[in-house]
Coordinates of C-alpha atoms in Angstrom, one line a residue:
X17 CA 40.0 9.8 67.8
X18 CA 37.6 13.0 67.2
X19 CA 35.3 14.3 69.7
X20 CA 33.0 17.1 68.9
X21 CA 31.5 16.6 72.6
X22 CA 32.7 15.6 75.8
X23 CA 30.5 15.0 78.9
X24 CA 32.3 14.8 82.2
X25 CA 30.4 13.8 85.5
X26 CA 32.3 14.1 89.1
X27 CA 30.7 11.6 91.5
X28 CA 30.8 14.1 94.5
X29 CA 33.5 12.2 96.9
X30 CA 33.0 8.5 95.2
X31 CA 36.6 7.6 95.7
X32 CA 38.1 4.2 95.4
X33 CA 40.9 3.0 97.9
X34 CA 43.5 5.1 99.9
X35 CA 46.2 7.2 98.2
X36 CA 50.0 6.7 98.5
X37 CA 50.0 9.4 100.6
X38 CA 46.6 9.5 102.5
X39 CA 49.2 8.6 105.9
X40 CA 49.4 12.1 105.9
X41 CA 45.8 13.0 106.2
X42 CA 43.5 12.5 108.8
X43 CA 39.5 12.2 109.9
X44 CA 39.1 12.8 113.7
X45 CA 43.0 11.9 114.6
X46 CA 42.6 8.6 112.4
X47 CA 45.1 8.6 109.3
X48 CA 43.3 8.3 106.0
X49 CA 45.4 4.9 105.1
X50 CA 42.2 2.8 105.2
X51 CA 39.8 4.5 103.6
X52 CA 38.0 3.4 100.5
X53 CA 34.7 4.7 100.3
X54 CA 33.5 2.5 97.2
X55 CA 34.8 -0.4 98.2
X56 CA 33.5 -0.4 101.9
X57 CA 30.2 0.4 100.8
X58 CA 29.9 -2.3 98.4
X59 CA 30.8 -4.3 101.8
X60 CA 28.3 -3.0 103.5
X61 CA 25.5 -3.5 101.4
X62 CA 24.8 -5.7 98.1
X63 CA 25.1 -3.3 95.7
X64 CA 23.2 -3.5 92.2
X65 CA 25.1 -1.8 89.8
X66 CA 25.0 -3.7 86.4
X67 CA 25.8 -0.7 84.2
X68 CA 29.1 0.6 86.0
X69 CA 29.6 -3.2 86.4
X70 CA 29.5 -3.4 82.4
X71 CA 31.4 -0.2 81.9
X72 CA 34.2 -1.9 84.2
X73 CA 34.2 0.1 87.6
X74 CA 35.6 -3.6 89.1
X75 CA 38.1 -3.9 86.6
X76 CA 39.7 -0.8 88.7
X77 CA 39.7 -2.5 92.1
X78 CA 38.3 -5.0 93.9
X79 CA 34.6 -4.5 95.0
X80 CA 32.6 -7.5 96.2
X81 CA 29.6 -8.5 94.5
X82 CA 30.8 -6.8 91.7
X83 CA 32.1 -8.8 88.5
X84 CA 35.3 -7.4 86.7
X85 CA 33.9 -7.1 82.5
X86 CA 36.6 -9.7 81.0
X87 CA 35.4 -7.9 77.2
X88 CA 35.4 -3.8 78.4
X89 CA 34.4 -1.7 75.6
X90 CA 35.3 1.1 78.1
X91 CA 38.5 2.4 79.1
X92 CA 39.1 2.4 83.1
X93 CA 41.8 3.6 85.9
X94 CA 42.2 5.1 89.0
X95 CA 43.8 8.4 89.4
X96 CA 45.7 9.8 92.2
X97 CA 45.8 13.7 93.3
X98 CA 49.2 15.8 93.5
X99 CA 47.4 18.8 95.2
X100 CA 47.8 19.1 98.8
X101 CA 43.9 18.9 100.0
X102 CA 41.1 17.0 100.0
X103 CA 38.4 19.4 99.3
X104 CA 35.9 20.2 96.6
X105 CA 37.5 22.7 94.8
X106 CA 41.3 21.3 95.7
X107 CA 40.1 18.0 93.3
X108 CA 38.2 20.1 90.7
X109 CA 40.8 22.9 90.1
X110 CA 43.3 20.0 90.2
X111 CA 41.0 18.3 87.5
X112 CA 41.4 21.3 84.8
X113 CA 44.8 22.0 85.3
X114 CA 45.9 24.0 88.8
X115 CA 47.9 22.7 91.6
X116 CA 46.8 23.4 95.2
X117 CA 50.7 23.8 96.4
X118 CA 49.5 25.3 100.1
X119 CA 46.1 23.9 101.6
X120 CA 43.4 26.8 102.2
X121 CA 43.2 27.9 105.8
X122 CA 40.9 25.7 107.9
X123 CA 39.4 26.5 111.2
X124 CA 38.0 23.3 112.5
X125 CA 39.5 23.8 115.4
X126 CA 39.0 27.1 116.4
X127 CA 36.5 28.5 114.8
X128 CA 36.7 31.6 113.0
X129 CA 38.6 34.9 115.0
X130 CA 36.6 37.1 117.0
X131 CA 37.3 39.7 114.8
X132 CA 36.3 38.1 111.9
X133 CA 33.0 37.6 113.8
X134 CA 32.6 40.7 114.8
X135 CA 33.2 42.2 111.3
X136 CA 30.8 39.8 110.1
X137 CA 27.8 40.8 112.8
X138 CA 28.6 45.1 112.0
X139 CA 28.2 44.7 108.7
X140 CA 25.3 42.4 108.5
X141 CA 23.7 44.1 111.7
X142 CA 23.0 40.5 112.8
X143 CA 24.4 38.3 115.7
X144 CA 26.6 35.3 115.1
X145 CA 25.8 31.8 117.2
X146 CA 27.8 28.6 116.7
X147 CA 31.2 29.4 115.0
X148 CA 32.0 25.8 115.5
X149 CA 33.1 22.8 113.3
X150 CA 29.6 20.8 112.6
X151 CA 27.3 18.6 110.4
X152 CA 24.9 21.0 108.8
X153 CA 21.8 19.3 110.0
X154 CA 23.0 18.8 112.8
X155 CA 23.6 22.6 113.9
X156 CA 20.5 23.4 112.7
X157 CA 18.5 21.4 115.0
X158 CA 21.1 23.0 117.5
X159 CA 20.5 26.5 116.7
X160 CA 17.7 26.8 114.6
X161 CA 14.6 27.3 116.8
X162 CA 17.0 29.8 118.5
X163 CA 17.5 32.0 115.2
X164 CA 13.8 31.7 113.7
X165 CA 13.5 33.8 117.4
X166 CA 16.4 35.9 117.4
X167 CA 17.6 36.0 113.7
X168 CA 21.0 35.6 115.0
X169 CA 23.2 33.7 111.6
X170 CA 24.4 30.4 112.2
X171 CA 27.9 30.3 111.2
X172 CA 30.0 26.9 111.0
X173 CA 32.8 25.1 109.5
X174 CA 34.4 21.7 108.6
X175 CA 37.5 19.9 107.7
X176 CA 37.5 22.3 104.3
X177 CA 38.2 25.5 103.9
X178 CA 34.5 27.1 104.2
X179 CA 32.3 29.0 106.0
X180 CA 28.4 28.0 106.2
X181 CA 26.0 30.4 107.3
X182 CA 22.5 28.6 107.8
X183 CA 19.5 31.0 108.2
X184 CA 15.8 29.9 107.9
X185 CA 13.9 31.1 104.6
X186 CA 11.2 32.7 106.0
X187 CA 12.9 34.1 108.3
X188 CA 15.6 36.1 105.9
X189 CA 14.8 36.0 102.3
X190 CA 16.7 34.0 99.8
X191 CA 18.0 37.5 98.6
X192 CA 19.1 38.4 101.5
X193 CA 20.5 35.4 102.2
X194 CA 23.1 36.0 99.5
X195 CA 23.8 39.2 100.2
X196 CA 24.7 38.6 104.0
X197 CA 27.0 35.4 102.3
X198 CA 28.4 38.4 100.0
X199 CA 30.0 40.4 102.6
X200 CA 30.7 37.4 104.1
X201 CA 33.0 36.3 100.8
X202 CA 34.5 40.1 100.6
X203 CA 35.4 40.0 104.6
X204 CA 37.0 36.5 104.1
X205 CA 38.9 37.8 100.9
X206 CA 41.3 39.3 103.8
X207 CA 44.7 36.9 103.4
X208 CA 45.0 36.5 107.0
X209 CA 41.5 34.6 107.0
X210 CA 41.7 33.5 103.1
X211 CA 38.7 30.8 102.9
X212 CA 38.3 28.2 100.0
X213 CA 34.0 29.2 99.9
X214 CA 32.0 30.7 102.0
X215 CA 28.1 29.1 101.5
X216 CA 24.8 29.8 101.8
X217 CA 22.7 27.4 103.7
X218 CA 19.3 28.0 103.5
X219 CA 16.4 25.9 105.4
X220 CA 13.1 25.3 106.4
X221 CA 10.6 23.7 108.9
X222 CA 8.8 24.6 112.2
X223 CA 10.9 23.0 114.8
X224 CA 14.3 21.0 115.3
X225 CA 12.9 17.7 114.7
X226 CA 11.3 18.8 110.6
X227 CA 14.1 21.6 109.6
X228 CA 15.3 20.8 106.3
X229 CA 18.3 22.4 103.8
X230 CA 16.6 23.7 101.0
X231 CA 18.0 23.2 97.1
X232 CA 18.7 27.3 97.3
X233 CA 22.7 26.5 98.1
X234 CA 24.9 29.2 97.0
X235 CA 28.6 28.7 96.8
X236 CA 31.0 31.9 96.9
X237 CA 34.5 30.1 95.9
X238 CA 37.6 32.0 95.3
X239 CA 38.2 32.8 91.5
X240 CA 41.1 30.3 90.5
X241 CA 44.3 31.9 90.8
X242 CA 45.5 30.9 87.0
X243 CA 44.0 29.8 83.9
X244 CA 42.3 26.4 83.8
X245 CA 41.0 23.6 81.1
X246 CA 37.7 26.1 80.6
X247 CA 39.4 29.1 79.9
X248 CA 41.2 27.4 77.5
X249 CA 38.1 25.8 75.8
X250 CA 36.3 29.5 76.5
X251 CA 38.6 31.4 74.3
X252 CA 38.5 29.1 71.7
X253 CA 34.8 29.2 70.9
X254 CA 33.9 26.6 72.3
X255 CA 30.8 25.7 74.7
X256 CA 31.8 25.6 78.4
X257 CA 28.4 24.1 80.1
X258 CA 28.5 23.5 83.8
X259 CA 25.9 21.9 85.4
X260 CA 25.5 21.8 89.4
X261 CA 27.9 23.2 91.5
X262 CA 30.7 23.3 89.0
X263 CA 30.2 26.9 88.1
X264 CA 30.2 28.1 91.9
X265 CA 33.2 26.0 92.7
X266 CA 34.9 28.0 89.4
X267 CA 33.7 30.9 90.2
X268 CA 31.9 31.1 86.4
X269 CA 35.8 31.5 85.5
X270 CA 35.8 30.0 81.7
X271 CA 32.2 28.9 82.0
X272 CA 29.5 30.2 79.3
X273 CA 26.6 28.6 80.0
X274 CA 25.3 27.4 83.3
X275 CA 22.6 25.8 85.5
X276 CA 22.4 25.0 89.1
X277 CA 20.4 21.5 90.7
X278 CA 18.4 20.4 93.2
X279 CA 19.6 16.4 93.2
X280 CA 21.5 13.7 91.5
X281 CA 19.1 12.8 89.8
X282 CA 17.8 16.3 88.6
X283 CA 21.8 16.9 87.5
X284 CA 21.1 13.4 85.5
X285 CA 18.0 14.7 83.7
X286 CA 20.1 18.1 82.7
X287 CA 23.5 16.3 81.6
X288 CA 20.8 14.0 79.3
X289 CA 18.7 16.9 78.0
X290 CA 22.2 18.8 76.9
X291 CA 22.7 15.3 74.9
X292 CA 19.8 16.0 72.4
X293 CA 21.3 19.7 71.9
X294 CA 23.5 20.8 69.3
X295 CA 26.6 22.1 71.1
X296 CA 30.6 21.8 70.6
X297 CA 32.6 21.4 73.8
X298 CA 32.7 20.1 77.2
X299 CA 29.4 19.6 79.6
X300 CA 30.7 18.9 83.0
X301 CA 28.5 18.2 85.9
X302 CA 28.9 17.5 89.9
X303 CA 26.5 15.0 91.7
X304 CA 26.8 16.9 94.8
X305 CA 24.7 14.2 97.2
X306 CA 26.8 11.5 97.3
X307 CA 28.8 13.9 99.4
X308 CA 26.5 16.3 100.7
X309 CA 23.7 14.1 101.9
X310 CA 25.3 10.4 101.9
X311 CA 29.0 10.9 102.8
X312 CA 29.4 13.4 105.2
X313 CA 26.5 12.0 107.3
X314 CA 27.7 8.5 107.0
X315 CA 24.8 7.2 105.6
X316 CA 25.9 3.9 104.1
X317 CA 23.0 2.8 103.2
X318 CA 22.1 6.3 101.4
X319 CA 25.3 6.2 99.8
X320 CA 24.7 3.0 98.1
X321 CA 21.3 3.5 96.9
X322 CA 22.6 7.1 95.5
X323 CA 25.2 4.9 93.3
X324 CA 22.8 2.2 92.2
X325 CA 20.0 5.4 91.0
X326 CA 23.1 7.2 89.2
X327 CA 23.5 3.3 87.8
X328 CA 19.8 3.5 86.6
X329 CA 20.4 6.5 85.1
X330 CA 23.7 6.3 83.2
X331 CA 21.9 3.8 80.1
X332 CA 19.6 6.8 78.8
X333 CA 22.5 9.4 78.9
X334 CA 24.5 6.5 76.8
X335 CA 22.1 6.0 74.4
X336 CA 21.6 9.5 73.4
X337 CA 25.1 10.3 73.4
X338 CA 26.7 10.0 69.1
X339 CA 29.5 8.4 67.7
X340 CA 31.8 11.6 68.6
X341 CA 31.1 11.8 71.6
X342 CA 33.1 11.4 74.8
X343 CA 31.7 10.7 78.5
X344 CA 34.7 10.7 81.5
X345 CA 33.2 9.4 85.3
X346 CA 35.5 10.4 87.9
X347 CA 35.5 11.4 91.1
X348 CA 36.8 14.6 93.1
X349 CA 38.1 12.7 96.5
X350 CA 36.7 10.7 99.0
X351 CA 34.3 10.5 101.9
X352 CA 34.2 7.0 103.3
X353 CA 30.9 6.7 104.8
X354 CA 31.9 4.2 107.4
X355 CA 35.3 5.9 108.6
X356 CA 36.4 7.8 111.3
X357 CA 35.0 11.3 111.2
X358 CA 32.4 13.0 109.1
X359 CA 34.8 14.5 106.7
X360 CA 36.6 14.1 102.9
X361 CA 39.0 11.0 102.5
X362 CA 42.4 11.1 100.5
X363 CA 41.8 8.6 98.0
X364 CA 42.5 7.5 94.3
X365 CA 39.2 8.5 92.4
X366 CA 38.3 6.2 89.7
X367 CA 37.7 7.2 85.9
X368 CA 36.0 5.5 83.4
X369 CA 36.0 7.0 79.6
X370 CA 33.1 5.8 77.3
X371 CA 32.5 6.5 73.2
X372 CA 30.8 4.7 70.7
X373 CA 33.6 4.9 68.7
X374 CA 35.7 2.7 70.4
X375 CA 36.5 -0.6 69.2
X376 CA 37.6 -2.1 72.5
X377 CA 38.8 -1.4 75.5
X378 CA 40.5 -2.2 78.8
X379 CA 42.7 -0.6 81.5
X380 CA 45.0 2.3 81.0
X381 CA 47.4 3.1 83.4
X382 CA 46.9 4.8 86.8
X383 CA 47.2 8.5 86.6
X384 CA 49.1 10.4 88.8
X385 CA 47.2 13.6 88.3
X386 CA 43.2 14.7 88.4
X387 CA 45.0 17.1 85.5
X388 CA 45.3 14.3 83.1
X389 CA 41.2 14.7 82.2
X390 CA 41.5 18.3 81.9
X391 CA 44.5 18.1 79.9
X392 CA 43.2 15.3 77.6
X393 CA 40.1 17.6 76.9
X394 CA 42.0 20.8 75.9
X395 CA 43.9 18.0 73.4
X396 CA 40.6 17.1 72.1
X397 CA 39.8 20.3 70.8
X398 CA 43.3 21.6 70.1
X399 CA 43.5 24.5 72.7
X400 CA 46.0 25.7 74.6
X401 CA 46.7 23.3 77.2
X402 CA 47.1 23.8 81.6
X403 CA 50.4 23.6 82.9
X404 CA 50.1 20.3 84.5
X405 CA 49.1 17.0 83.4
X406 CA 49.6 14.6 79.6
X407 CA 46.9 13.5 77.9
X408 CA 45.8 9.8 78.0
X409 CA 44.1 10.1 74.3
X410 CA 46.6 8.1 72.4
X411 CA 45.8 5.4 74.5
X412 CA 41.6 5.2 73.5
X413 CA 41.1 3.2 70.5

């Protein structure tokens, strides 16, 4: 088949079941084995989904109240991840083409060194407070009435490889938000405290019971340490669009053309727009709130309703897309919202591929590698191809 566009959208941490291996990762001392963060909201609440129900997300496992399509005109599958990690850019760098072979350097437990700290605080000239592992709303309802006094930073971590500094908008600018973040990314560069991103976490509000994150996020990944699926489609002329977080989590590395979001649905309305424009290559999308504002606070509920808008949404992208072109839903890892824990799952990640060129459909097999996509795409458009992965394009008909 010939694609002259392909549209790929990560549902931020919508995984669906446990991996073979998720014994060997964990969410507060609880092994991973269980999780399945579709499935066990679909459980929890009655879910209505009817155009990933028609595109064939049952038809990939088990999920009740929802039908399995007996006459796909999708292709479906699950995909498991080779990467050591279960972290936003672990399952995205995976997805075009790099293996994670040594997990980035956590400190959940810790916090970060004292002299990290204290490099941090010279060169910023402000006070840290926190340096713990903690929900994002929640430390700022800790801290925050304390730094809108003080201007102290409010520096935390998680289960990944990251280091969030919150600090309140009107108390340090946006633009000086990202600076202090900046010397916070070239201090962390340092391989003995190595950090996946370091992120800006800016908020609002009068007290702890009304502070709110704003949408003026700023990521500061690593660059990727090889080559990936964008570089490869870069090079070669063609269009590189990356819409939400992608280009932070990248590091704009291969990208060409970018634009940030402020929700699901606002990354919906951008992915739709670029579907009416003339362009040649891959637009690829995150829909950071599943994660961000449903998973990680365990918000079931949220979580559910987040999947059944993106539902809503998905019928107006499909009908502007054209004969040649491709759209790939996957997922970047899990974060079972009613699991032990507040952190990222190890889980299969489903993936659905929809044109209206095919003349049928049904399940291909289960993947062993997020590369597979990645790899697929650069066989679309007849780059050069990653390292790792095989491309499932033989098999769409």
């Amino acid at each position: 088949m010939k694609f002259k566009r392909v549209f790929l959208i990560v549902m931020d941490s919508l995984g669906i079941g446990a991996s073979p291996d998720a014994n060997n990762y964990f969410n507060a001392g609880v092994p991973d084995v269980n999780a399945n963060t579709f499935g066990h909201i679909a459980e929890r609440m009655d879910l209505k989904i009817p155009t990933l129900e028609k595109l064939g997300i049952a038809n990939i496992a088990p999920l009740r109240g929802i039908n399995p399509n007996p006459k796909l005109a999708s292709y479906v599958t699950k995909i498991s991840e080779q990467s050591l990690g279960k972290d936003t850019m672990t399952g995205h760098w995976e997805m075009m083409g790099l293996y994670i072979t040594k997990p980035f350097q956590t400190f959940t437990d810790t916090g970060f060194p004292v002299e990290l700290i204290k490099e941090l605080e010279e060169k910023t000239g402000r006070r840290v407070v926190g340096n713990i592992s903690a929900s994002g709303t929640e430390i700022i309802k800790d801290f925050g009435e304390h730094h809108m006094k003080t201007g102290d930073l409010i520096v935390y971590t998680s289960a990944d490889s990251v280091l969030q500094i919150a600090m309140h908008e009107e108390i340090i600018p946006i633009k000086e938000q990202y600076r202090i973040c900046e010397i916070a990314r070239e201090i962390t560069m340092k391989p003995e405290w190595k950090v996946g991103r370091v992120i800006a976490r800016p908020f609002l509000g009068s007290n702890k019971d009304n502070f709110k994150r704003t949408s003026n996020r700023h990521d500061y990944a690593l660059k990727p340490s090889d080559k990936t699926t964008l570089n490869f489609l870069d090079e070669a002329g063609f269009d590189v669009i990356a819409l939400g977080k992608i280009n932070d989590i990248f590091d704009g590395y291969g990208i060409n053309k970018f634009s940030k979001t402020v929700s699901n649905a606002d990354g919906m309305k951008q992915i739709t727009e670029w579907a009416e424009k003339e362009f040649r290559g891959l637009c690829f999308l995150n829909l950071v709130d599943f994660d961000a504002l449903f998973g990680h606070r365990r918000d079931v509920e949220g979580y559910g309703k987040a999947i059944e808008e993106f539902d809503s949404q998905l019928p107006l992208l499909m009908e502007k897309l054209n004969e040649d072109d491709l759209l790939l839903i996957t997922a970047d890892h899990g974060n079972d919202p009613t699991y032990a824990g507040t952190d990222h799952t190890r889980e299969y990640v489903p993936l659905i591929a929809f044109s209206k060129q095919f003349k049928s459909g049904g399940n291909l097999p289960v993947l062993k590698t997020f590369s597979d996509i990645g790899y697929t795409i650069n066989k679309i458009f007849n780059t050069e191809k990653p390292k790792f992965g095989k491309s499932f394009l033989n098999d769409l008909k």
